[in-house]
CSV table of C-alpha atoms and ligand atoms in Angstrom, one decimal:
chain,number,residue,atom,x,y,z
A,1,MET,CA,0.0,0.0,0.0
A,2,ASN,CA,1.3,3.5,-0.9
A,3,ASP,CA,1.7,5.6,2.3
A,4,PHE,CA,0.2,8.7,0.8
A,5,VAL,CA,-3.2,7.0,0.4
A,6,TYR,CA,-4.0,7.3,4.1
A,7,ALA,CA,-2.0,10.4,4.9
A,8,HIS,CA,-3.7,13.1,6.9
A,9,THR,CA,-5.1,16.0,4.9
A,10,ASP,CA,-6.1,19.3,6.2
A,11,PRO,CA,-10.0,19.5,6.1
A,12,ALA,CA,-9.9,23.0,4.6
A,13,GLU,CA,-7.7,21.7,1.7
A,14,LEU,CA,-10.3,18.9,1.1
A,15,GLU,CA,-13.1,21.4,1.0
A,16,GLU,CA,-11.2,23.4,-1.5
A,17,TYR,CA,-10.7,20.3,-3.5
A,18,ARG,CA,-14.5,19.6,-3.4
A,19,GLU,CA,-15.2,22.9,-5.0
A,20,GLN,CA,-12.6,22.2,-7.7
A,21,VAL,CA,-14.1,18.8,-8.4
A,22,ARG,CA,-17.7,20.2,-8.5
A,23,SER,CA,-16.8,23.0,-10.8
A,24,TRP,CA,-14.9,20.7,-13.2
A,25,MET,CA,-17.6,18.0,-13.2
A,26,SER,CA,-20.3,20.5,-13.9
A,27,GLU,CA,-18.5,21.6,-17.0
A,28,ASN,CA,-17.1,18.2,-18.2
A,29,MET,CA,-19.2,15.2,-17.1
A,30,PRO,CA,-22.8,14.4,-18.2
A,31,ARG,CA,-25.5,14.8,-15.5
A,32,ARG,CA,-27.0,11.7,-14.1
A,33,ASN,CA,-30.8,11.3,-14.5
A,34,HIS,CA,-31.9,10.4,-10.9
A,35,ASP,CA,-35.6,10.0,-12.0
A,36,ASN,CA,-34.7,7.4,-14.6
A,37,PRO,CA,-31.5,5.7,-13.5
A,38,TRP,CA,-32.0,2.6,-15.5
A,39,HIS,CA,-31.2,2.8,-19.2
A,40,PRO,CA,-32.4,-0.6,-20.4
A,41,THR,CA,-30.0,-1.5,-23.1
A,42,HIS,CA,-28.5,-4.7,-24.5
A,43,ASP,CA,-26.0,-2.8,-26.5
A,44,ASP,CA,-23.0,-3.5,-24.3
A,45,ASP,CA,-20.6,-2.2,-27.0
A,46,ALA,CA,-22.1,1.2,-26.6
A,47,GLN,CA,-21.9,1.0,-22.8
A,48,SER,CA,-18.2,-0.1,-23.0
A,49,SER,CA,-17.2,2.8,-25.4
A,50,ARG,CA,-19.2,5.3,-23.3
A,51,ASN,CA,-17.3,4.2,-20.2
A,52,ARG,CA,-13.9,4.4,-22.1
A,53,GLU,CA,-14.8,7.9,-23.2
A,54,LEU,CA,-15.9,9.0,-19.7
A,55,GLN,CA,-12.7,7.5,-18.1
A,56,ARG,CA,-10.6,9.5,-20.6
A,57,ARG,CA,-12.4,12.7,-19.6
A,58,LEU,CA,-11.7,12.1,-16.0
A,59,TYR,CA,-8.0,11.4,-16.8
A,60,ASP,CA,-7.7,14.6,-18.9
A,61,GLY,CA,-9.2,16.5,-16.0
A,62,GLY,CA,-6.8,14.9,-13.4
A,63,TYR,CA,-9.6,13.2,-11.5
A,64,ALA,CA,-9.1,9.6,-12.6
A,65,ALA,CA,-7.9,7.0,-10.1
A,66,VAL,CA,-6.3,9.7,-7.9
A,67,CYS,CA,-5.0,7.2,-5.3
A,68,TYR,CA,-2.7,5.6,-7.9
A,69,PRO,CA,0.9,6.8,-7.8
A,70,ARG,CA,1.6,9.8,-10.1
A,71,GLU,CA,4.4,7.9,-11.9
A,72,TYR,CA,1.8,5.4,-13.3
A,73,GLY,CA,-0.8,8.1,-14.3
A,74,GLY,CA,-2.6,8.6,-11.0
A,75,GLN,CA,-2.3,11.7,-8.7
A,76,SER,CA,-0.7,10.2,-5.5
A,77,LEU,CA,-3.7,11.7,-3.5
A,78,THR,CA,-5.4,10.4,-0.4
A,79,ILE,CA,-8.5,8.3,0.0
A,80,GLY,CA,-10.1,11.6,1.4
A,81,HIS,CA,-9.7,13.1,-2.1
A,82,GLN,CA,-11.2,10.0,-3.8
A,83,ARG,CA,-14.2,10.1,-1.4
A,84,ILE,CA,-14.9,13.7,-2.4
A,85,ILE,CA,-14.8,12.7,-6.1
A,86,ASP,CA,-17.3,9.9,-5.2
A,87,GLU,CA,-19.7,12.2,-3.4
A,88,VAL,CA,-19.7,14.9,-6.0
A,89,SER,CA,-20.0,12.4,-8.8
A,90,MET,CA,-23.3,11.0,-7.4
A,91,ASP,CA,-24.9,13.7,-9.7
A,92,PHE,CA,-22.9,12.7,-12.8
A,93,ASP,CA,-22.5,9.7,-15.1
A,94,MET,CA,-19.3,7.9,-14.1
A,95,PRO,CA,-17.3,5.2,-15.9
A,96,LEU,CA,-18.2,2.5,-13.4
A,97,LEU,CA,-17.1,-0.3,-15.7
A,98,PHE,CA,-13.5,0.8,-14.9
A,99,SER,CA,-14.1,1.0,-11.2
A,100,VAL,CA,-14.6,-2.7,-10.6
A,101,PRO,CA,-12.7,-4.9,-11.2
A,102,THR,CA,-10.1,-3.0,-13.3
A,103,LEU,CA,-9.0,-0.2,-11.0
A,104,SER,CA,-10.0,-1.6,-7.7
A,105,ILE,CA,-9.4,-5.4,-7.8
A,106,THR,CA,-7.0,-6.5,-10.6
A,107,GLY,CA,-5.4,-3.0,-10.5
A,108,PRO,CA,-4.0,-2.9,-6.9
A,109,THR,CA,-3.0,-6.6,-7.3
A,110,VAL,CA,-0.7,-5.7,-10.2
A,111,LEU,CA,0.4,-2.6,-8.3
A,112,GLU,CA,1.5,-4.8,-5.4
A,113,PHE,CA,2.9,-7.8,-7.2
A,114,GLY,CA,3.7,-6.7,-10.8
A,115,THR,CA,7.1,-6.1,-12.2
A,116,GLU,CA,8.1,-2.5,-12.9
A,117,GLU,CA,7.7,-3.2,-16.6
A,118,GLN,CA,4.2,-4.6,-16.1
A,119,LYS,CA,3.2,-1.5,-14.0
A,120,GLN,CA,4.6,0.9,-16.6
A,121,ARG,CA,2.8,-0.9,-19.4
A,122,TYR,CA,-0.6,-1.5,-17.9
A,123,ILE,CA,-1.6,0.9,-15.2
A,124,PRO,CA,-1.6,4.1,-17.3
A,125,ALA,CA,-3.7,2.3,-19.9
A,126,TRP,CA,-6.5,1.7,-17.3
A,127,ILE,CA,-6.4,5.2,-15.9
A,128,ARG,CA,-6.6,6.7,-19.4
A,129,GLY,CA,-9.6,4.5,-20.2
A,130,ASP,CA,-7.7,2.5,-22.9
A,131,GLU,CA,-8.0,-1.0,-21.4
A,132,LEU,CA,-10.6,-2.8,-19.3
A,133,TRP,CA,-9.6,-5.9,-17.3
A,134,VAL,CA,-11.5,-8.8,-15.9
A,135,GLN,CA,-10.9,-11.7,-13.5
A,136,PHE,CA,-10.5,-15.3,-14.7
A,137,MET,CA,-10.7,-17.1,-11.4
A,138,SER,CA,-13.9,-19.2,-11.2
A,139,GLU,CA,-14.1,-22.5,-13.1
A,140,PRO,CA,-17.0,-24.8,-13.9
A,141,SER,CA,-15.8,-27.2,-11.3
A,142,SER,CA,-14.4,-24.7,-8.8
A,143,GLY,CA,-15.9,-21.4,-7.8
A,144,SER,CA,-15.9,-21.4,-4.0
A,145,ASP,CA,-12.8,-23.7,-4.0
A,146,MET,CA,-10.8,-21.3,-6.1
A,147,ALA,CA,-7.5,-23.1,-5.2
A,148,GLY,CA,-8.9,-26.2,-6.8
A,149,ALA,CA,-8.4,-24.7,-10.3
A,150,LEU,CA,-7.9,-27.2,-13.1
A,151,THR,CA,-6.9,-24.8,-15.8
A,152,ARG,CA,-3.3,-25.6,-16.5
A,153,ALA,CA,-0.3,-23.6,-17.7
A,154,ASP,CA,2.6,-25.7,-18.8
A,155,ARG,CA,6.0,-24.1,-19.2
A,156,ASP,CA,7.8,-24.3,-22.5
A,157,GLY,CA,11.0,-22.2,-22.4
A,158,ASP,CA,9.9,-18.5,-22.3
A,159,VAL,CA,6.2,-19.2,-22.6
A,160,PHE,CA,3.4,-21.1,-20.8
A,161,ILE,CA,0.8,-23.1,-22.8
A,162,LEU,CA,-2.7,-22.5,-21.4
A,163,ASN,CA,-5.5,-25.1,-21.5
A,164,GLY,CA,-8.8,-25.3,-19.6
A,165,SER,CA,-11.9,-23.2,-19.0
A,166,LYS,CA,-13.0,-20.2,-16.8
A,167,ILE,CA,-16.5,-19.1,-16.2
A,168,TRP,CA,-18.7,-16.3,-14.8
A,169,SER,CA,-16.2,-13.6,-15.9
A,170,THR,CA,-18.1,-10.3,-15.9
A,171,PHE,CA,-18.1,-8.5,-19.3
A,172,ALA,CA,-15.1,-10.5,-20.5
A,173,GLN,CA,-16.3,-10.0,-24.1
A,174,ARG,CA,-15.8,-6.2,-23.7
A,175,SER,CA,-12.5,-6.4,-21.8
A,176,ASP,CA,-8.9,-6.4,-23.0
A,177,TYR,CA,-6.9,-8.3,-20.4
A,178,ALA,CA,-7.6,-10.7,-17.5
A,179,LEU,CA,-5.8,-11.8,-14.4
A,180,LEU,CA,-5.9,-15.6,-14.6
A,181,LEU,CA,-5.1,-18.2,-12.0
A,182,ALA,CA,-3.8,-21.5,-13.4
A,183,ARG,CA,-2.1,-24.6,-12.1
A,184,THR,CA,1.6,-24.8,-12.9
A,185,ASN,CA,2.6,-27.6,-10.5
A,186,TRP,CA,0.4,-30.8,-10.0
A,187,GLU,CA,2.8,-32.5,-7.6
A,188,VAL,CA,2.3,-30.3,-4.6
A,189,PRO,CA,-0.9,-29.6,-2.5
A,190,LYS,CA,-3.4,-27.4,-4.2
A,191,HIS,CA,-2.5,-24.0,-2.8
A,192,ARG,CA,1.1,-24.4,-3.6
A,193,GLY,CA,1.0,-25.1,-7.3
A,194,LEU,CA,-0.8,-22.1,-8.7
A,195,THR,CA,0.5,-19.1,-10.7
A,196,MET,CA,-1.2,-15.8,-11.6
A,197,PHE,CA,-0.9,-14.6,-15.2
A,198,ILE,CA,-1.8,-11.5,-17.2
A,199,VAL,CA,-3.7,-12.8,-20.2
A,200,PRO,CA,-4.7,-10.8,-23.4
A,201,ILE,CA,-8.3,-11.8,-23.9
A,202,HIS,CA,-8.7,-11.5,-27.7
A,203,HIS,CA,-5.8,-13.8,-28.4
A,204,PRO,CA,-5.2,-17.0,-30.5
A,205,GLY,CA,-6.3,-20.1,-28.6
A,206,ILE,CA,-8.8,-18.2,-26.4
A,207,GLU,CA,-12.6,-18.5,-27.2
A,208,ILE,CA,-15.1,-16.3,-25.3
A,209,HIS,CA,-18.7,-17.5,-25.1
A,210,PRO,CA,-21.2,-14.9,-23.6
A,211,ILE,CA,-23.8,-16.5,-21.3
A,212,GLN,CA,-27.3,-15.2,-21.8
A,213,MET,CA,-29.2,-14.5,-18.5
A,214,VAL,CA,-32.9,-14.7,-17.9
A,215,ASP,CA,-33.3,-11.0,-18.6
A,216,ARG,CA,-31.5,-11.5,-22.0
A,217,THR,CA,-28.4,-9.5,-20.9
A,218,GLU,CA,-25.0,-11.1,-21.4
A,219,GLU,CA,-23.1,-10.0,-18.3
A,220,PHE,CA,-21.1,-13.2,-17.9
A,221,CYS,CA,-18.9,-15.3,-20.1
A,222,GLN,CA,-17.2,-18.7,-20.2
A,223,GLU,CA,-13.8,-18.9,-21.8
A,224,PHE,CA,-12.0,-21.9,-23.3
A,225,PHE,CA,-8.2,-22.0,-23.6
A,226,ASN,CA,-6.8,-24.3,-26.3
A,227,ASP,CA,-3.0,-24.2,-26.3
A,228,ALA,CA,-3.0,-20.4,-25.8
A,229,ILE,CA,0.6,-19.2,-25.6
A,230,ILE,CA,1.3,-16.7,-22.8
A,231,PRO,CA,4.8,-15.2,-22.3
A,232,ALA,CA,6.5,-16.0,-19.0
A,233,ALA,CA,6.9,-12.2,-18.7
A,234,ASN,CA,3.2,-12.1,-18.0
A,235,VAL,CA,3.5,-14.0,-14.6
A,236,VAL,CA,2.4,-11.8,-11.7
A,237,GLY,CA,4.4,-12.6,-8.5
A,238,GLN,CA,6.3,-15.9,-8.4
A,239,VAL,CA,5.7,-19.1,-10.4
A,240,ASP,CA,3.8,-21.6,-8.1
A,241,ASP,CA,3.1,-18.8,-5.6
A,242,GLY,CA,-0.1,-17.6,-7.2
A,243,TRP,CA,-2.2,-18.2,-4.1
A,244,THR,CA,-0.3,-15.4,-2.3
A,245,VAL,CA,-1.3,-13.1,-5.2
A,246,ALA,CA,-4.9,-14.5,-5.3
A,247,SER,CA,-5.3,-14.0,-1.6
A,248,ARG,CA,-4.5,-10.3,-1.9
A,249,LEU,CA,-6.8,-10.1,-5.0
A,250,LEU,CA,-9.6,-11.4,-2.8
A,251,PHE,CA,-8.7,-8.8,-0.1
A,252,HIS,CA,-9.0,-6.0,-2.7
A,253,GLU,CA,-12.2,-7.5,-4.0
A,254,ARG,CA,-13.8,-7.4,-0.5
A,255,ALA,CA,-12.6,-3.9,0.1
A,256,ALA,CA,-14.0,-2.8,-3.3
A,257,VAL,CA,-17.5,-4.4,-2.8
A,258,GLY,CA,-17.5,-3.3,0.8
A,259,GLY,CA,-17.0,0.4,-0.2
A,260,ALA,CA,-13.6,0.7,1.6
A,261,SER,CA,-11.2,0.6,-1.4
A,262,PRO,CA,-9.3,3.7,-2.2
A,263,TYR,CA,-9.3,2.6,-5.8
A,264,THR,CA,-13.0,2.6,-6.6
A,265,GLN,CA,-14.3,5.6,-8.5
A,266,GLY,CA,-17.9,6.7,-8.1
A,267,ARG,CA,-20.5,5.1,-5.9
A,268,HIS,CA,-23.8,4.7,-7.7
A,269,ARG,CA,-24.6,1.9,-10.1
A,270,ASN,CA,-25.7,2.5,-13.6
A,271,ARG,CA,-28.9,0.5,-13.3
A,272,SER,CA,-31.4,0.8,-10.6
A,273,ALA,CA,-30.7,3.4,-8.0
A,274,ASP,CA,-29.6,1.6,-4.8
A,275,GLY,CA,-28.4,4.5,-2.7
A,276,LEU,CA,-30.3,5.4,0.5
A,277,GLU,CA,-31.2,8.8,-0.9
A,278,ASP,CA,-32.9,7.0,-3.8
A,279,LEU,CA,-34.8,4.7,-1.4
A,280,ALA,CA,-36.0,7.7,0.5
A,281,ALA,CA,-37.1,9.5,-2.6
A,282,MET,CA,-38.9,6.4,-3.8
A,283,ALA,CA,-40.6,6.0,-0.4
A,284,ARG,CA,-41.9,9.6,-0.7
A,285,ARG,CA,-43.1,9.1,-4.2
A,286,ASN,CA,-44.9,5.9,-3.4
A,287,GLY,CA,-46.0,6.7,0.2
A,288,GLY,CA,-49.7,6.0,0.2
A,289,THR,CA,-51.2,4.2,3.1
A,290,ASP,CA,-48.1,2.1,4.0
A,291,LEU,CA,-46.0,5.1,4.9
A,292,GLY,CA,-45.4,3.8,8.5
A,293,ARG,CA,-44.1,0.5,7.2
A,294,MET,CA,-41.9,2.3,4.6
A,295,ARG,CA,-40.4,4.4,7.4
A,296,GLN,CA,-39.6,1.3,9.4
A,297,ILE,CA,-37.8,-0.2,6.4
A,298,LEU,CA,-36.0,3.0,5.7
A,299,GLY,CA,-34.8,3.2,9.3
A,300,ARG,CA,-33.6,-0.4,9.2
A,301,MET,CA,-31.8,0.2,5.9
A,302,GLU,CA,-30.2,3.4,7.2
A,303,THR,CA,-28.9,1.5,10.2
A,304,LEU,CA,-27.6,-1.4,8.2
A,305,SER,CA,-26.0,0.8,5.6
A,306,ARG,CA,-24.2,2.9,8.3
A,307,VAL,CA,-22.9,-0.2,10.1
A,308,ASP,CA,-21.8,-1.7,6.8
A,309,ARG,CA,-19.9,1.4,5.8
A,310,LEU,CA,-18.2,1.9,9.1
A,311,LEU,CA,-17.4,-1.8,9.5
A,312,SER,CA,-15.8,-1.7,6.0
A,313,ARG,CA,-13.6,1.2,6.8
A,314,ARG,CA,-12.6,-0.2,10.2
A,315,VAL,CA,-11.8,-3.7,9.0
A,316,VAL,CA,-9.9,-2.6,5.8
A,317,ARG,CA,-7.8,0.0,7.7
A,318,GLY,CA,-7.3,-2.6,10.5
A,319,ILE,CA,-6.0,-5.1,8.0
A,320,GLU,CA,-3.7,-2.6,6.3
A,321,SER,CA,-2.2,-1.6,9.7
A,322,GLY,CA,-1.8,-5.2,10.9
A,323,TYR,CA,-4.4,-4.9,13.7
A,324,PHE,CA,-6.8,-7.5,12.1
A,325,PRO,CA,-5.7,-10.7,10.3
A,326,ALA,CA,-6.2,-10.5,6.5
A,327,PRO,CA,-9.2,-13.0,6.5
A,328,ALA,CA,-11.1,-10.4,8.5
A,329,GLY,CA,-11.9,-9.0,5.0
A,330,SER,CA,-14.7,-11.6,5.0
A,331,LEU,CA,-16.6,-9.6,7.6
A,332,VAL,CA,-16.9,-6.8,5.1
A,333,ARG,CA,-17.9,-9.2,2.3
A,334,LEU,CA,-20.6,-10.8,4.5
A,335,SER,CA,-22.1,-7.6,5.8
A,336,HIS,CA,-22.1,-5.9,2.3
A,337,GLY,CA,-23.7,-8.9,0.6
A,338,LEU,CA,-26.5,-9.2,3.1
A,339,THR,CA,-27.1,-5.4,3.2
A,340,GLN,CA,-27.2,-5.1,-0.5
A,341,ALA,CA,-29.7,-8.0,-0.9
A,342,GLU,CA,-31.9,-6.5,1.7
A,343,ARG,CA,-31.7,-3.0,0.1
A,344,GLN,CA,-32.8,-4.5,-3.3
A,345,THR,CA,-35.7,-6.2,-1.6
A,346,ALA,CA,-36.7,-2.9,0.0
A,347,ALA,CA,-36.5,-1.1,-3.3
A,348,ALA,CA,-38.7,-3.6,-5.0
A,349,GLU,CA,-41.2,-3.4,-2.2
A,350,PHE,CA,-41.3,0.4,-2.5
A,351,GLN,CA,-42.1,0.1,-6.2
A,352,ARG,CA,-45.1,-2.2,-5.4
A,353,ASP,CA,-46.6,-3.8,-8.5
A,354,ARG,CA,-44.7,-1.4,-10.8
A,355,ALA,CA,-41.6,-3.6,-10.1
A,356,LEU,CA,-43.5,-6.5,-11.7
A,357,VAL,CA,-45.4,-4.8,-14.6
A,358,TRP,CA,-44.3,-1.5,-16.2
A,359,ASN,CA,-45.0,0.5,-19.3
A,360,PRO,CA,-42.4,0.8,-22.1
A,361,GLY,CA,-40.0,3.6,-21.2
A,362,GLU,CA,-40.6,3.3,-17.4
A,363,SER,CA,-37.6,2.6,-15.3
A,364,THR,CA,-39.4,0.8,-12.4
A,365,GLY,CA,-38.9,-2.7,-13.9
A,366,ALA,CA,-35.2,-2.4,-12.9
A,367,TYR,CA,-36.2,-2.9,-9.3
A,368,GLY,CA,-38.0,-6.1,-10.1
A,369,VAL,CA,-35.0,-7.4,-12.1
A,370,ASP,CA,-32.7,-6.4,-9.2
A,371,PHE,CA,-35.0,-8.2,-6.8
A,372,VAL,CA,-34.8,-11.4,-8.8
A,373,GLN,CA,-31.0,-11.0,-9.0
A,374,ARG,CA,-30.5,-10.0,-5.4
A,375,GLN,CA,-28.5,-13.1,-4.5
A,376,GLN,CA,-25.8,-11.9,-6.8
A,377,SER,CA,-24.3,-9.8,-4.0
A,378,CYS,CA,-24.1,-12.9,-1.8
A,379,ILE,CA,-22.3,-15.0,-4.5
A,380,GLY,CA,-20.0,-12.7,-6.6
A,381,GLY,CA,-16.5,-12.4,-5.0
A,382,GLY,CA,-17.0,-15.6,-3.0
A,383,THR,CA,-20.3,-16.6,-1.3
A,384,THR,CA,-21.6,-15.4,2.1
A,385,GLU,CA,-21.5,-19.1,3.2
A,386,MET,CA,-17.7,-19.2,2.4
A,387,ALA,CA,-17.3,-15.8,4.2
A,388,ARG,CA,-18.9,-17.3,7.3
A,389,ASN,CA,-16.5,-20.3,7.1
A,390,ILE,CA,-13.5,-18.0,6.9
A,391,ILE,CA,-14.7,-15.8,9.8
A,392,SER,CA,-15.3,-18.8,12.1
A,393,GLU,CA,-12.1,-20.6,11.2
A,394,ARG,CA,-9.5,-17.9,10.5
A,395,VAL,CA,-10.8,-14.9,12.5
A,396,MET,CA,-12.5,-16.6,15.5
A,397,GLY,CA,-10.2,-19.7,15.6
A,398,MET,CA,-12.9,-22.3,15.5
A,399,PRO,CA,-11.9,-25.8,14.2
A,400,ARG,CA,-11.3,-26.0,10.5
A,401,GLU,CA,-13.8,-27.8,8.1
A,402,PRO,CA,-12.4,-31.2,7.2
A,403,ALA,CA,-10.8,-31.2,3.7
A,404,ALA,CA,-9.4,-34.4,2.3
A,405,ASP,CA,-7.4,-32.6,-0.4
A,406,ARG,CA,-5.6,-30.0,1.8
A,407,ASP,CA,-2.2,-31.7,2.1
A,408,LEU,CA,-2.3,-34.2,-0.8
A,409,PRO,CA,-0.3,-33.5,-3.9
A,410,PHE,CA,-3.0,-32.2,-6.3
A,411,ASN,CA,-2.4,-35.0,-8.9
A,412,GLN,CA,-3.4,-37.5,-6.2
A,413,VAL,CA,-6.7,-35.8,-5.3
A,414,PRO,CA,-9.6,-38.0,-6.5
A,415,ARG,CA,-11.9,-36.2,-8.8
A,416,SER,CA,-14.7,-37.2,-11.2
A,417,GLY,CA,-14.2,-37.0,-15.0
B,1,FAD,C1,-22.3,-10.9,-9.9
B,1,FAD,C2,-21.2,-11.9,-10.0
B,1,FAD,C3,-20.0,-11.6,-10.6
B,1,FAD,C4,-19.0,-12.5,-10.8
B,1,FAD,N1,-17.9,-12.2,-11.5
B,1,FAD,C5,-16.9,-13.0,-11.6
B,1,FAD,C6,-15.7,-12.7,-12.3
B,1,FAD,O1,-15.6,-11.6,-12.9
B,1,FAD,N2,-14.7,-13.6,-12.5
B,1,FAD,C7,-14.8,-14.8,-11.9
B,1,FAD,O2,-13.9,-15.6,-12.0
B,1,FAD,N3,-15.9,-15.2,-11.2
B,1,FAD,C8,-17.0,-14.4,-11.1
B,1,FAD,N4,-18.1,-14.7,-10.4
B,1,FAD,C9,-18.3,-16.1,-9.9
B,1,FAD,C10,-18.2,-16.2,-8.4
B,1,FAD,O3,-16.9,-16.0,-7.9
B,1,FAD,C11,-18.7,-17.7,-8.1
B,1,FAD,O4,-20.0,-17.8,-8.5
B,1,FAD,C12,-18.6,-17.9,-6.6
B,1,FAD,O5,-17.3,-17.9,-6.1
B,1,FAD,C13,-19.3,-19.3,-6.2
B,1,FAD,O6,-18.8,-20.3,-6.9
B,1,FAD,P1,-19.8,-21.3,-7.7
B,1,FAD,O7,-20.7,-20.5,-8.5
B,1,FAD,O8,-18.9,-22.3,-8.4
B,1,FAD,O9,-20.6,-22.0,-6.6
B,1,FAD,P2,-20.1,-23.3,-5.8
B,1,FAD,O10,-18.7,-23.2,-5.3
B,1,FAD,O11,-20.4,-24.5,-6.6
B,1,FAD,O12,-21.1,-23.3,-4.5
B,1,FAD,C14,-22.5,-23.7,-4.6
B,1,FAD,C15,-23.1,-23.4,-3.2
B,1,FAD,O13,-22.5,-24.3,-2.2
B,1,FAD,C16,-22.0,-23.4,-1.1
B,1,FAD,N5,-20.7,-24.0,-0.7
B,1,FAD,C17,-19.6,-24.4,-1.5
B,1,FAD,N6,-18.6,-24.8,-0.7
B,1,FAD,C18,-19.0,-24.7,0.6
B,1,FAD,C19,-18.4,-24.9,1.9
B,1,FAD,N7,-17.1,-25.4,1.9
B,1,FAD,N8,-19.1,-24.6,3.0
B,1,FAD,C20,-20.4,-24.0,2.9
B,1,FAD,N9,-21.0,-23.8,1.7
B,1,FAD,C21,-20.3,-24.1,0.6
B,1,FAD,C22,-21.8,-22.1,-1.7
B,1,FAD,O14,-21.8,-21.1,-0.7
B,1,FAD,C23,-23.0,-22.0,-2.7
B,1,FAD,O15,-24.1,-21.6,-2.0
B,1,FAD,C24,-19.2,-13.8,-10.3
B,1,FAD,C25,-20.4,-14.2,-9.7
B,1,FAD,C26,-21.4,-13.3,-9.5
B,1,FAD,C27,-22.7,-13.7,-8.9
């Protein structure tokens, strides 16, 4: 972690910065439509190029990824500066596709473990809006058990040959590079034979198949690797020590989804409005006879959201300072997943039947779609069940779940197929 990120900043200086950001955004970023936050579109190409253009605007103005070091295209500013950008940008369209995972998950992982050459080559390209990244971690046979990866990378001189399959990668078809975890050594226990790679996505030997969801969007993809050749220079960290890199990637993911990462940019989502202000506005619009019940739900959501936000900050800062063990990041993941799912349930309830049936052009259907998909926040980035396991075993010190494959060389682990 770069020391400047958590350096103390004079509050007066931050207020001056807020004015600068507000004035620059008013002149340079498109306003967000709060009344119609959902822009139903299946045209992901348009969404991707719009995000690239907005990211470039932020970069030109000096407001992109400000917590990245200046030598790689950031501004070497503090998390306080980034939070001001986040607050002001609630009123503007932001390039959220760059925020997660490029800048806040894969980004800090490369910043921590990448070679100087990798950092010089890739980081400025994200911050300028030139390249989007994705994570190739989950596999058809191992999602929760990420260390059980079967995708293999076999060394051949200066290159590795990649074979296997990854799945559930968000917007891989619109991305340029991925961080990929592959098995490079089958003769050691599962956590000790993995390596992290930077993989160009649109590359010979890599096929990308978008997966159509029930609402006809294609958010996820499955990838197939058939003798794809990846230079050894693309290894991130050490060969066979990919679990160390993956563990930090998971930490950054928990910080990002828990709202405590210094590297996320902008807070709202493009689709249905899920901020508390939006819930309150919705409650006022749809008040009617149930106002008392709506107030109760709003009160509960306000409490949960505050606890979630403060918990996130405390845990992430505690891990960075060594006060908490790294697995405590699962507290953030658990709290955020549950809070988010409950918020989406509340939003759908406030919309009443308009979340189920809506007229063309109305945005209320987004809340119905979000309600149906509310479990996403309890699955993506590791499930809440796995978070509970980690908290009990590695934070509270309870006995570990039995695992027959923990100490066995991976090629001796019985598996089907
Ligand atoms: C919105 C979203 C975005 C995602 N984006 C990406 C991405 O960009 N890149 C990527 O690689 N992956 C991505 N994923 C995939 C995600 O990481 C996996 O879905 C997740 O890790 C769970 O793995 P699985 O789907 O294989 O479920 P499984 O591991 O098969 O689990 C099935 C069920 O069993 C439970 N379970 C499994 N093991 C245990 C255990 N030991 N104890 C208790 N319960 C257990 C799980 O909690 C779950 O309920 C995304 C998923 C979502 C929902």
